[in-house]
Short mmCIF file of C-alpha atoms in Angstrom, two decimals:
data_model
loop_
_atom_site.label_atom_id
_atom_site.label_comp_id
_atom_site.label_asym_id
_atom_site.label_seq_id
_atom_site.Cartn_x
_atom_site.Cartn_y
_atom_site.Cartn_z
CA UNK A 1230 0.00 0.00 0.00
CA UNK A 1231 1.41 3.34 -1.08
CA UNK A 1232 1.46 6.09 1.55
CA UNK A 1233 0.31 9.60 0.42
CA UNK A 1234 3.08 11.65 2.00
CA UNK A 1235 1.83 14.90 0.45
CA UNK A 1236 -1.42 14.51 2.41
CA UNK A 1237 0.54 13.79 5.58
CA UNK A 1238 2.61 16.95 5.01
CA UNK A 1239 -0.61 18.90 4.45
CA UNK A 1240 -2.04 17.60 7.73
CA UNK A 1241 1.27 18.25 9.50
CA UNK A 1242 1.25 21.87 8.27
CA UNK A 1243 -2.38 22.18 9.38
CA UNK A 1244 -1.49 20.82 12.82
CA UNK A 1245 1.52 23.16 13.08
CA UNK A 1246 -0.54 26.27 12.27
CA UNK A 1247 -3.38 25.23 14.59
CA UNK A 1248 -0.95 24.71 17.50
CA UNK A 1249 0.84 27.97 16.69
CA UNK A 1250 -2.52 29.74 16.46
CA UNK A 1251 -3.61 28.44 19.87
CA UNK A 1252 -0.31 29.41 21.49
CA UNK A 1253 -0.50 32.93 20.08
CA UNK A 1254 -4.23 33.27 20.68
CA UNK A 1255 -4.01 32.44 24.36
CA UNK A 1256 -0.48 33.78 24.82
CA UNK A 1257 0.29 30.51 26.57
CA UNK A 1258 4.06 31.13 27.02
CA UNK A 1259 3.29 34.09 29.32
CA UNK A 1260 -0.23 33.44 30.61
CA UNK A 1261 -0.51 29.63 30.77
CA UNK A 1262 3.00 28.12 30.93
CA UNK A 1263 1.65 24.65 31.86
CA UNK A 1264 -0.73 24.58 28.88
CA UNK A 1265 2.08 25.78 26.63
CA UNK A 1266 4.16 22.76 27.61
CA UNK A 1267 1.27 20.46 26.58
CA UNK A 1268 0.88 22.20 23.21
CA UNK A 1269 4.61 21.94 22.57
CA UNK A 1270 4.47 18.19 23.28
CA UNK A 1271 1.47 17.63 20.98
CA UNK A 1272 3.90 16.44 18.28
CA UNK A 1273 4.75 13.47 20.47
CA UNK A 1274 1.21 12.20 19.72
CA UNK A 1275 0.75 13.56 16.20
CA UNK A 1276 3.92 12.10 14.65
CA UNK A 1277 3.11 8.49 15.78
CA UNK A 1278 -0.38 8.94 14.25
CA UNK A 1279 1.21 9.89 10.91
CA UNK A 1280 3.42 6.82 11.10
CA UNK A 1281 0.50 4.55 12.00
CA UNK A 1282 -1.55 5.98 9.11
CA UNK A 1283 1.02 4.48 6.68
CA UNK A 1284 0.57 0.93 8.04
CA UNK A 1285 -1.85 -1.58 6.39
CA UNK A 1286 -5.31 -1.42 7.91
CA UNK A 1287 -4.70 2.04 9.43
CA UNK A 1288 -6.12 4.05 6.53
CA UNK A 1289 -9.03 5.24 8.74
CA UNK A 1290 -6.54 7.32 10.77
CA UNK A 1291 -5.57 9.20 7.65
CA UNK A 1292 -9.21 9.53 6.58
CA UNK A 1293 -10.47 10.76 9.96
CA UNK A 1294 -7.43 12.76 11.14
CA UNK A 1295 -8.95 16.19 10.55
CA UNK A 1296 -12.25 15.22 12.11
CA UNK A 1297 -10.68 13.69 15.22
CA UNK A 1298 -8.21 16.55 15.61
CA UNK A 1299 -10.99 19.11 15.31
CA UNK A 1300 -13.32 17.23 17.67
CA UNK A 1301 -10.63 16.86 20.30
CA UNK A 1302 -9.79 20.51 19.93
CA UNK A 1303 -13.46 21.50 20.05
CA UNK A 1304 -13.92 19.40 23.20
CA UNK A 1305 -10.99 21.10 24.92
CA UNK A 1306 -12.25 24.50 23.79
CA UNK A 1307 -15.72 23.64 25.10
CA UNK A 1308 -14.25 22.68 28.48
CA UNK A 1309 -12.79 26.21 28.70
CA UNK A 1310 -15.93 27.92 27.36
CA UNK A 1311 -16.24 30.21 30.43
CA UNK A 1312 -13.32 32.24 29.11
CA UNK A 1313 -14.56 34.99 26.78
CA UNK A 1314 -11.79 34.40 24.22
CA UNK A 1315 -12.50 30.68 24.24
CA UNK A 1316 -16.22 31.27 23.60
CA UNK A 1317 -15.26 33.28 20.49
CA UNK A 1318 -13.00 30.46 19.29
CA UNK A 1319 -15.70 27.86 20.00
CA UNK A 1320 -18.08 29.85 17.76
CA UNK A 1321 -15.54 29.45 14.94
CA UNK A 1322 -15.16 25.69 15.47
CA UNK A 1323 -18.84 24.84 16.16
CA UNK A 1324 -20.08 24.74 12.48
CA UNK A 1325 -17.30 22.31 11.53
CA UNK A 1326 -18.14 20.07 14.51
CA UNK A 1327 -21.80 20.10 13.52
CA UNK A 1328 -20.97 19.19 9.91
CA UNK A 1329 -18.65 16.38 11.05
CA UNK A 1330 -21.51 14.82 13.03
CA UNK A 1331 -23.99 15.37 10.18
CA UNK A 1332 -21.67 13.83 7.55
CA UNK A 1333 -20.82 10.90 9.81
CA UNK A 1334 -24.50 10.35 10.66
CA UNK A 1335 -25.69 10.22 7.01
CA UNK A 1336 -22.57 8.42 5.73
CA UNK A 1337 -23.05 5.42 8.05
CA UNK A 1338 -26.81 5.34 8.48
CA UNK A 1339 -28.02 6.55 5.05
CA UNK A 1340 -25.12 5.82 2.68
CA UNK A 1341 -27.25 5.97 -0.51
CA UNK A 1342 -28.69 9.33 0.45
CA UNK A 1343 -25.20 10.55 1.41
CA UNK A 1344 -23.72 9.48 -1.97
CA UNK A 1345 -26.59 11.11 -3.84
CA UNK A 1346 -25.98 14.46 -2.16
CA UNK A 1347 -22.29 14.02 -1.41
CA UNK A 1348 -21.38 17.22 -3.25
CA UNK A 1349 -23.83 19.24 -1.14
CA UNK A 1350 -22.46 17.70 2.06
CA UNK A 1351 -18.93 18.40 0.87
CA UNK A 1352 -19.78 21.99 -0.01
CA UNK A 1353 -21.39 22.54 3.40
CA UNK A 1354 -18.43 20.92 5.13
CA UNK A 1355 -16.01 23.06 3.10
CA UNK A 1356 -18.03 26.18 3.91
CA UNK A 1357 -17.95 25.37 7.63
CA UNK A 1358 -14.22 24.69 7.35
CA UNK A 1359 -13.59 28.05 5.71
CA UNK A 1360 -15.90 29.62 8.32
CA UNK A 1361 -13.65 28.15 10.97
CA UNK A 1362 -10.53 29.51 9.30
CA UNK A 1363 -12.02 32.93 8.57
CA UNK A 1364 -13.63 33.37 11.95
CA UNK A 1365 -10.47 32.05 13.60
CA UNK A 1366 -8.40 34.68 11.75
CA UNK A 1367 -10.90 37.36 12.81
CA UNK A 1368 -10.85 36.11 16.39
CA UNK A 1369 -7.06 36.05 16.26
CA UNK A 1370 -6.96 39.68 15.13
CA UNK A 1371 -9.43 40.66 17.82
CA UNK A 1372 -7.37 38.76 20.34
CA UNK A 1373 -4.26 40.58 19.14
CA UNK A 1374 -6.02 43.87 19.70
CA UNK A 1375 -7.08 42.74 23.17
CA UNK A 1376 -3.58 41.48 23.92
CA UNK A 1377 -2.17 44.82 22.81
CA UNK A 1378 -4.74 46.56 25.00
CA UNK A 1379 -3.91 44.23 27.89
CA UNK A 1380 -0.23 44.88 27.33
CA UNK A 1381 -0.84 48.62 27.35
CA UNK A 1382 -2.99 48.25 30.47
CA UNK A 1383 -0.26 46.22 32.13
CA UNK A 1384 2.40 48.73 31.09
CA UNK A 1385 0.15 51.52 32.38
CA UNK A 1386 -0.32 49.59 35.63
CA UNK A 1387 3.44 49.12 35.93
CA UNK A 1388 3.98 52.84 35.23
CA UNK A 1389 1.29 53.76 37.76
CA UNK A 1390 2.84 51.42 40.29
CA UNK A 1391 6.22 53.01 39.67
CA UNK A 1392 4.67 56.47 39.98
CA UNK A 1393 2.87 55.37 43.13
CA UNK A 1394 6.11 54.12 44.66
CA UNK A 1395 7.85 57.32 43.59
CA UNK A 1396 5.03 59.41 45.08
CA UNK A 1397 5.11 57.35 48.29
CA UNK A 1398 8.84 57.97 48.47
CA UNK A 1399 8.34 61.68 47.84
CA UNK A 1400 5.54 61.79 50.43
CA UNK A 1401 7.74 60.00 52.95
CA UNK A 1402 10.60 62.35 52.14
CA UNK A 1403 8.31 65.38 52.37
CA UNK A 1404 6.80 64.08 55.62
CA UNK A 1405 10.27 63.71 57.10
CA UNK A 1406 11.13 67.23 55.93
CA UNK A 1407 7.88 68.63 57.38
CA UNK A 1408 8.49 66.78 60.64
CA UNK A 1409 11.94 68.30 60.79
CA UNK A 1410 10.53 71.76 60.04
CA UNK A 1411 7.82 71.21 62.67
CA UNK A 1412 10.44 70.32 65.27
CA UNK A 1413 12.50 73.34 64.28
CA UNK A 1414 9.41 75.58 64.47
CA UNK A 1415 8.53 74.19 67.90
CA UNK A 1416 12.07 74.94 69.06
CA UNK A 1417 11.83 78.43 67.54
CA UNK A 1418 8.44 79.02 69.21
CA UNK A 1419 9.88 77.89 72.54
CA UNK A 1420 12.80 80.28 72.09
CA UNK A 1421 10.44 83.10 71.07
CA UNK A 1422 8.27 82.49 74.13
CA UNK A 1423 11.32 82.57 76.35
CA UNK A 1424 12.47 85.75 74.61
CA UNK A 1425 8.99 87.23 74.94
CA UNK A 1426 8.96 86.52 78.67
CA UNK A 1427 12.38 88.13 78.98
CA UNK A 1428 11.22 91.19 77.01
CA UNK A 1429 8.05 91.49 79.08
CA UNK A 1430 10.15 91.32 82.22
CA UNK A 1431 12.52 93.89 80.71
CA UNK A 1432 9.55 96.18 80.00
CA UNK A 1433 8.43 95.82 83.61
CA UNK A 1434 11.93 96.58 84.87
CA UNK A 1435 12.15 99.56 82.53
CA UNK A 1436 8.92 100.97 83.92
CA UNK A 1437 10.18 100.25 87.42
CA UNK A 1438 13.35 102.20 86.66
CA UNK A 1439 11.26 105.14 85.47
CA UNK A 1440 9.34 104.97 88.76
CA UNK A 1441 12.38 104.98 91.02
CA UNK A 1442 13.16 108.67 90.85
CA UNK A 1443 9.48 109.62 91.11
CA UNK A 1444 9.03 107.37 94.12
CA UNK A 1445 12.07 108.89 95.81
CA UNK A 1446 10.62 112.38 95.26
CA UNK A 1447 7.12 111.40 96.31
CA UNK A 1448 8.22 109.54 99.41
CA UNK A 1449 10.46 112.43 100.46
CA UNK A 1450 7.49 114.78 100.86
CA UNK A 1451 5.61 112.73 103.49
CA UNK A 1452 8.88 111.89 105.22
CA UNK A 1453 9.69 115.62 105.48
CA UNK A 1454 6.28 116.19 107.01
CA UNK A 1455 6.79 113.29 109.44
CA UNK A 1456 10.19 114.65 110.49
CA UNK A 1457 8.97 118.23 110.88
CA UNK A 1458 5.85 117.38 112.85
CA UNK A 1459 7.71 114.89 115.01
CA UNK A 1460 10.25 117.61 115.93
CA UNK A 1461 7.39 120.02 116.75
CA UNK A 1462 5.73 117.30 118.79
CA UNK A 1463 8.91 116.82 120.83
CA UNK A 1464 9.06 120.57 121.57
CA UNK A 1465 5.37 120.64 122.48
CA UNK A 1466 5.81 117.61 124.73
CA UNK A 1467 8.70 119.34 126.56
CA UNK A 1468 6.62 122.49 127.03
CA UNK A 1469 3.76 120.36 128.32
CA UNK A 1470 6.11 118.59 130.74
CA UNK A 1471 7.45 121.91 132.04
CA UNK A 1472 3.92 123.26 132.49
CA UNK A 1473 2.86 120.14 134.36
CA UNK A 1474 5.87 120.47 136.71
CA UNK A 1475 4.87 124.02 137.71
CA UNK A 1476 2.72 124.53 140.80
CA UNK A 1477 0.53 127.19 139.23
CA UNK A 1478 -0.44 125.33 136.05
CA UNK A 1479 -2.10 127.16 133.19
CA UNK A 1480 -4.86 124.82 132.17
CA UNK A 1481 -5.65 126.72 128.97
CA UNK A 1482 -2.02 126.39 127.90
CA UNK A 1483 -2.05 122.67 128.70
CA UNK A 1484 -5.20 122.22 126.62
CA UNK A 1485 -3.62 124.10 123.71
CA UNK A 1486 -0.44 122.05 123.93
CA UNK A 1487 -2.35 118.76 124.03
CA UNK A 1488 -4.50 119.89 121.11
CA UNK A 1489 -1.39 120.77 119.07
CA UNK A 1490 0.16 117.41 119.93
CA UNK A 1491 -2.98 115.57 118.76
CA UNK A 1492 -2.99 117.51 115.50
CA UNK A 1493 0.71 116.79 114.94
CA UNK A 1494 0.19 113.07 115.57
CA UNK A 1495 -2.70 113.03 113.11
CA UNK A 1496 -0.53 114.67 110.48
CA UNK A 1497 2.35 112.32 111.23
CA UNK A 1498 -0.03 109.37 110.90
CA UNK A 1499 -1.49 110.73 107.65
CA UNK A 1500 1.88 111.29 105.98
CA UNK A 1501 3.20 108.00 107.34
CA UNK A 1502 0.32 106.20 105.66
CA UNK A 1503 1.04 108.21 102.50
CA UNK A 1504 4.66 107.00 102.53
CA UNK A 1505 3.53 103.43 103.23
CA UNK A 1506 1.08 103.67 100.30
CA UNK A 1507 3.87 104.76 97.96
CA UNK A 1508 6.14 101.93 99.11
CA UNK A 1509 3.29 99.45 98.76
CA UNK A 1510 2.60 100.68 95.22
CA UNK A 1511 6.29 100.35 94.34
CA UNK A 1512 6.36 96.77 95.65
CA UNK A 1513 3.19 95.87 93.79
CA UNK A 1514 4.57 97.33 90.59
CA UNK A 1515 7.89 95.52 90.87
CA UNK A 1516 6.67 92.06 91.85
CA UNK A 1517 5.33 89.51 89.38
CA UNK A 1518 1.56 89.70 89.09
CA UNK A 1519 -0.27 87.01 91.06
CA UNK A 1520 -3.40 87.52 88.98
CA UNK A 1521 -5.42 88.10 92.16
CA UNK A 1522 -7.86 90.99 91.95
CA UNK A 1523 -8.20 93.39 94.85
CA UNK A 1524 -10.77 96.02 95.66
CA UNK A 1525 -9.04 99.24 94.62
CA UNK A 1526 -9.84 102.96 94.66
CA UNK A 1527 -9.37 103.95 91.04
CA UNK A 1528 -9.11 107.67 91.80
CA UNK A 1529 -6.24 107.13 94.24
CA UNK A 1530 -4.48 104.79 91.82
CA UNK A 1531 -4.73 107.28 88.94
CA UNK A 1532 -3.57 110.24 91.07
CA UNK A 1533 -0.65 108.33 92.56
CA UNK A 1534 0.74 107.01 89.27
CA UNK A 1535 0.31 110.38 87.56
CA UNK A 1536 2.53 111.99 90.18
CA UNK A 1537 5.05 109.14 90.12
CA UNK A 1538 5.32 109.38 86.34
CA UNK A 1539 5.84 113.13 86.40
CA UNK A 1540 8.49 113.12 89.11
CA UNK A 1541 10.24 110.12 87.48
CA UNK A 1542 10.62 112.08 84.23
CA UNK A 1543 11.71 115.19 86.12
CA UNK A 1544 14.43 113.19 87.84
CA UNK A 1545 15.70 111.85 84.52
CA UNK A 1546 15.62 115.21 82.73
CA UNK A 1547 15.97 118.33 84.85
CA UNK A 1548 15.02 120.53 81.88
CA UNK A 1549 11.66 118.81 81.54
CA UNK A 1550 8.72 120.83 82.73
CA UNK A 1551 5.02 120.16 82.28
CA UNK A 1552 1.78 120.61 84.10
CA UNK A 1553 -0.69 117.88 85.04
CA UNK A 1554 -4.27 117.90 86.26
CA UNK A 1555 -6.71 115.41 87.67
CA UNK A 1556 -10.49 115.42 87.21
CA UNK A 1557 -11.60 112.63 89.51
CA UNK A 1558 -15.26 111.72 89.81
CA UNK A 1559 -16.05 111.20 93.52
CA UNK A 1560 -18.83 108.79 92.60
CA UNK A 1561 -16.34 106.28 91.16
CA UNK A 1562 -16.73 103.13 93.31
CA UNK A 1563 -14.01 100.76 94.31
CA UNK A 1564 -13.51 98.06 91.71
CA UNK A 1565 -11.85 94.63 91.72
CA UNK A 1566 -8.71 94.88 89.60
CA UNK A 1567 -5.12 93.61 89.66
CA UNK A 1568 -3.45 96.76 91.08
CA UNK A 1569 0.10 96.12 89.90
CA UNK A 1570 -1.04 95.33 86.34
CA UNK A 1571 -3.45 98.25 86.13
CA UNK A 1572 -0.78 100.54 87.58
CA UNK A 1573 1.58 99.53 84.78
CA UNK A 1574 -1.09 100.47 82.22
CA UNK A 1575 -1.61 103.92 83.75
CA UNK A 1576 2.12 104.51 84.15
CA UNK A 1577 2.70 103.65 80.49
CA UNK A 1578 -0.05 105.99 79.30
CA UNK A 1579 1.18 108.83 81.55
CA UNK A 1580 4.80 108.33 80.42
CA UNK A 1581 3.70 108.41 76.77
CA UNK A 1582 1.70 111.58 77.41
CA UNK A 1583 4.59 113.35 79.12
CA UNK A 1584 6.97 112.17 76.37
CA UNK A 1585 4.63 113.59 73.68
CA UNK A 1586 4.32 117.02 75.34
CA UNK A 1587 8.09 117.05 75.93
CA UNK A 1588 8.75 116.46 72.22
CA UNK A 1589 6.29 119.18 71.25
CA UNK A 1590 7.86 121.60 73.75
CA UNK A 1591 11.21 121.13 72.00
CA UNK A 1592 9.68 122.61 68.83
CA UNK A 1593 9.63 126.04 70.51
CA UNK A 1594 6.00 126.87 69.73
CA UNK A 1595 5.04 130.25 71.20
CA UNK A 1596 2.51 130.10 74.04
CA UNK A 1597 2.59 126.31 74.22
CA UNK A 1598 2.00 124.91 77.72
CA UNK A 1599 2.58 121.14 78.09
CA UNK A 1600 -0.35 119.47 79.85
CA UNK A 1601 -1.31 115.91 80.77
CA UNK A 1602 -4.72 115.27 82.31
CA UNK A 1603 -6.44 112.25 83.78
CA UNK A 1604 -10.20 112.06 84.12
CA UNK A 1605 -12.30 109.41 85.82
CA UNK A 1606 -16.05 109.03 85.39
CA UNK A 1607 -18.63 106.55 86.66
CA UNK A 1608 -21.38 105.62 84.21
CA UNK A 1609 -24.16 104.38 86.47
CA UNK A 1610 -26.48 103.04 83.77
CA UNK A 1611 -23.75 101.04 82.07
CA UNK A 1612 -22.06 100.23 85.42
CA UNK A 1613 -18.72 101.13 83.90
CA UNK A 1614 -15.76 103.26 84.89
CA UNK A 1615 -14.17 105.42 82.20
CA UNK A 1616 -10.59 106.66 82.58
CA UNK A 1617 -9.29 109.19 80.08
CA UNK A 1618 -5.61 110.13 79.74
CA UNK A 1619 -5.28 113.22 77.55
CA UNK A 1620 -2.24 115.21 76.44
CA UNK A 1621 -1.72 118.18 74.13
CA UNK A 1622 1.45 116.77 72.61
CA UNK A 1623 2.49 115.84 69.08
CA UNK A 1624 -0.35 113.39 68.44
CA UNK A 1625 -0.17 110.08 66.57
CA UNK A 1626 0.00 110.04 62.74
CA UNK A 1627 -3.00 108.35 61.14
CA UNK A 1628 -0.69 106.06 59.15
CA UNK A 1629 0.55 104.32 62.32
CA UNK A 1630 -2.52 104.66 64.55
CA UNK A 1631 -3.69 101.12 63.80
CA UNK A 1632 -0.29 99.67 64.69
CA UNK A 1633 0.36 101.15 68.14
CA UNK A 1634 -1.08 98.14 70.00
CA UNK A 1635 1.02 95.66 68.01
CA UNK A 1636 3.92 94.03 69.89
CA UNK A 1637 7.34 95.66 69.32
CA UNK A 1638 5.90 98.59 67.39
CA UNK A 1639 7.14 101.95 68.67
CA UNK A 1640 7.43 105.49 67.33
CA UNK A 1641 10.18 106.37 69.79
CA UNK A 1642 13.85 106.48 68.77
CA UNK A 1643 15.96 103.38 69.28
CA UNK A 1644 16.74 102.81 72.94
CA UNK A 1645 13.83 104.90 74.22
CA UNK A 1646 11.01 102.40 73.76
CA UNK A 1647 10.62 98.61 73.69
CA UNK A 1648 7.41 98.57 71.70
CA UNK A 1649 5.79 96.39 74.36
CA UNK A 1650 4.22 99.02 76.62
CA UNK A 1651 0.97 99.64 74.74
CA UNK A 1652 0.79 96.01 73.62
CA UNK A 1653 0.90 94.81 77.24
CA UNK A 1654 -1.49 97.59 78.29
CA UNK A 1655 -4.00 96.48 75.65
CA UNK A 1656 -3.80 92.83 76.81
CA UNK A 1657 -4.11 93.78 80.49
CA UNK A 1658 -7.23 95.89 79.88
CA UNK A 1659 -8.99 93.63 77.35
CA UNK A 1660 -7.95 90.13 78.44
CA UNK A 1661 -7.17 90.70 82.10
CA UNK A 1662 -10.08 92.99 83.02
CA UNK A 1663 -12.67 92.52 80.27
CA UNK A 1664 -12.45 96.18 79.32
CA UNK A 1665 -11.76 98.30 76.27
CA UNK A 1666 -8.72 100.46 75.42
CA UNK A 1667 -9.22 103.00 72.63
CA UNK A 1668 -7.22 105.88 71.25
CA UNK A 1669 -8.31 109.20 69.74
CA UNK A 1670 -5.63 111.42 68.30
CA UNK A 1671 -5.12 114.41 66.05
CA UNK A 1672 -1.65 114.83 64.66
CA UNK A 1673 -0.04 117.99 66.01
CA UNK A 1674 -2.79 118.61 68.59
CA UNK A 1675 -2.76 115.75 71.07
CA UNK A 1676 -3.86 112.24 72.02
CA UNK A 1677 -6.50 110.77 74.30
CA UNK A 1678 -6.49 107.18 75.54
CA UNK A 1679 -9.83 105.94 76.86
CA UNK A 1680 -10.07 102.96 79.23
CA UNK A 1681 -13.50 101.48 79.93
CA UNK A 1682 -13.86 98.70 82.50
CA UNK A 1683 -16.96 97.12 84.00
CA UNK A 1684 -17.53 97.62 87.71
CA UNK A 1685 -18.61 93.99 88.18
#
C-alpha cells in the first residue's frame, strides 16, 4: 500500500498552524505556561499517528485525522468555554463540529442518500471549514487587539505602580522634611516664648526704673512732714512737761499744747500712711503679678501714678517741665482689679503723654504749655468706669494709629522704647479685666487714651 506523503505533510502543516494559532491566541508562554508545555508536546502524539496511518489497515486514521483533531480541539475549547476568548474560538469551530456529526451520521446510516448528495455535504463541510478559518483569523486579530490593550494596560499599571512608589517615596521624604521643620518651628516658638517673657520682664523693669526717681521724690514729701511734725511734737511735749511740773499750772495752755500734739500726731499718721502707700505701690509694681484681683480705689491709683510718672521724668531730665491735672469723679466706686497690672497700664499711658508734650515743647511753639490730664467718670447706667488720659502733645500720625497696640511697634527712637508698653497695656485691659482700650488722636494737637472697665 502506497502512503500519500503529500497529504501527511498537508495535515502536518495544518497541525503546526493550529498549535501555533492556539499558542498565540491564548499567549500561553506568558499566561498559561503549563498549557504551553502540553501544546509543545502535541507532536509526540501527532507524529506516531502519521506513522501509523502508513501501516496496512490504518487508513481510517488518515481519513479521519482532521475530524478527530478538530473534535478533540473543540472538546478542549468547550471545556474552557467560560473564558470569553475561548467562547469566540468555539463559535468558529462549532459549524465544523456540527458538519462532522452530520456527515458521519448520514454516511453510516443513510449511505445511498449521502452518496446522492455528497457534493452538497462536501460543499457545506467546506463552507464550515472556511468559516472556521475565517472566523479564527478574525478572532485572532481581535485577540491581538485585546492582547495589545492588555499589554498597554499592564504597562500603564506598571507605570502607575512606579509612579505610586515614587510618590510614596516623595511623600515620605516630604513628611520627614515637614516633621523636621515642625520640630524646628517648635524649638523656635519655645525660644520666642522665652524671649517674649524676657522682654516682658525687661519692660516691667524699665517701667520700674522710670518709677524709682518719682518714688524717691514722692516719698520724700511725706517723710519731710513726718520729720517736721515729730520735731514740733517733741518741743510741744517738753513744754507740756514743764507746764505740768509748775505749781501754778495754766490749764488753757495745757489744753492748747495737748491739742497741738494731737494735730501733729494726726498729720504724722497721715503722711506715714502716705509714705507706706507709695512703698506698697512700688512693691506691687515691681513684683510679678499674682493675677489676684483686689478692691481698689481707682481715683487714688490714677492720682498716685500720675505723680510718680511726672516726678520720674523730672528726675531723669531736669530741663523737663510740664503741668498735670486730675479730674476725679467722687462717685467712682471701688472696683476689683489687679493693682500692679493696672498701675503699669496707667504709668505707660502717663509716660507716653509726658513724652509727647516734651517732644512738642522742644519745637519752641510760642505760648505752648505742656499738659497731661487724667479724668475718671462713673457711668451708672452702664455700670462702667471710664478713665481718660489726655495730652496736648504731638499726636499720633493716622498712618501708624492702627499699629500702636502691636507688639514691638514703637514710634520712639531706638533705645527709648521697647514697643511692648501699649501692647501689654492692651492685653491687660482687654484680656485681664474685660475692658476696652481705645485711642483718639489728632496729629499735632494731642492724644487721648480711653479705658473702659466694668464695675462687676
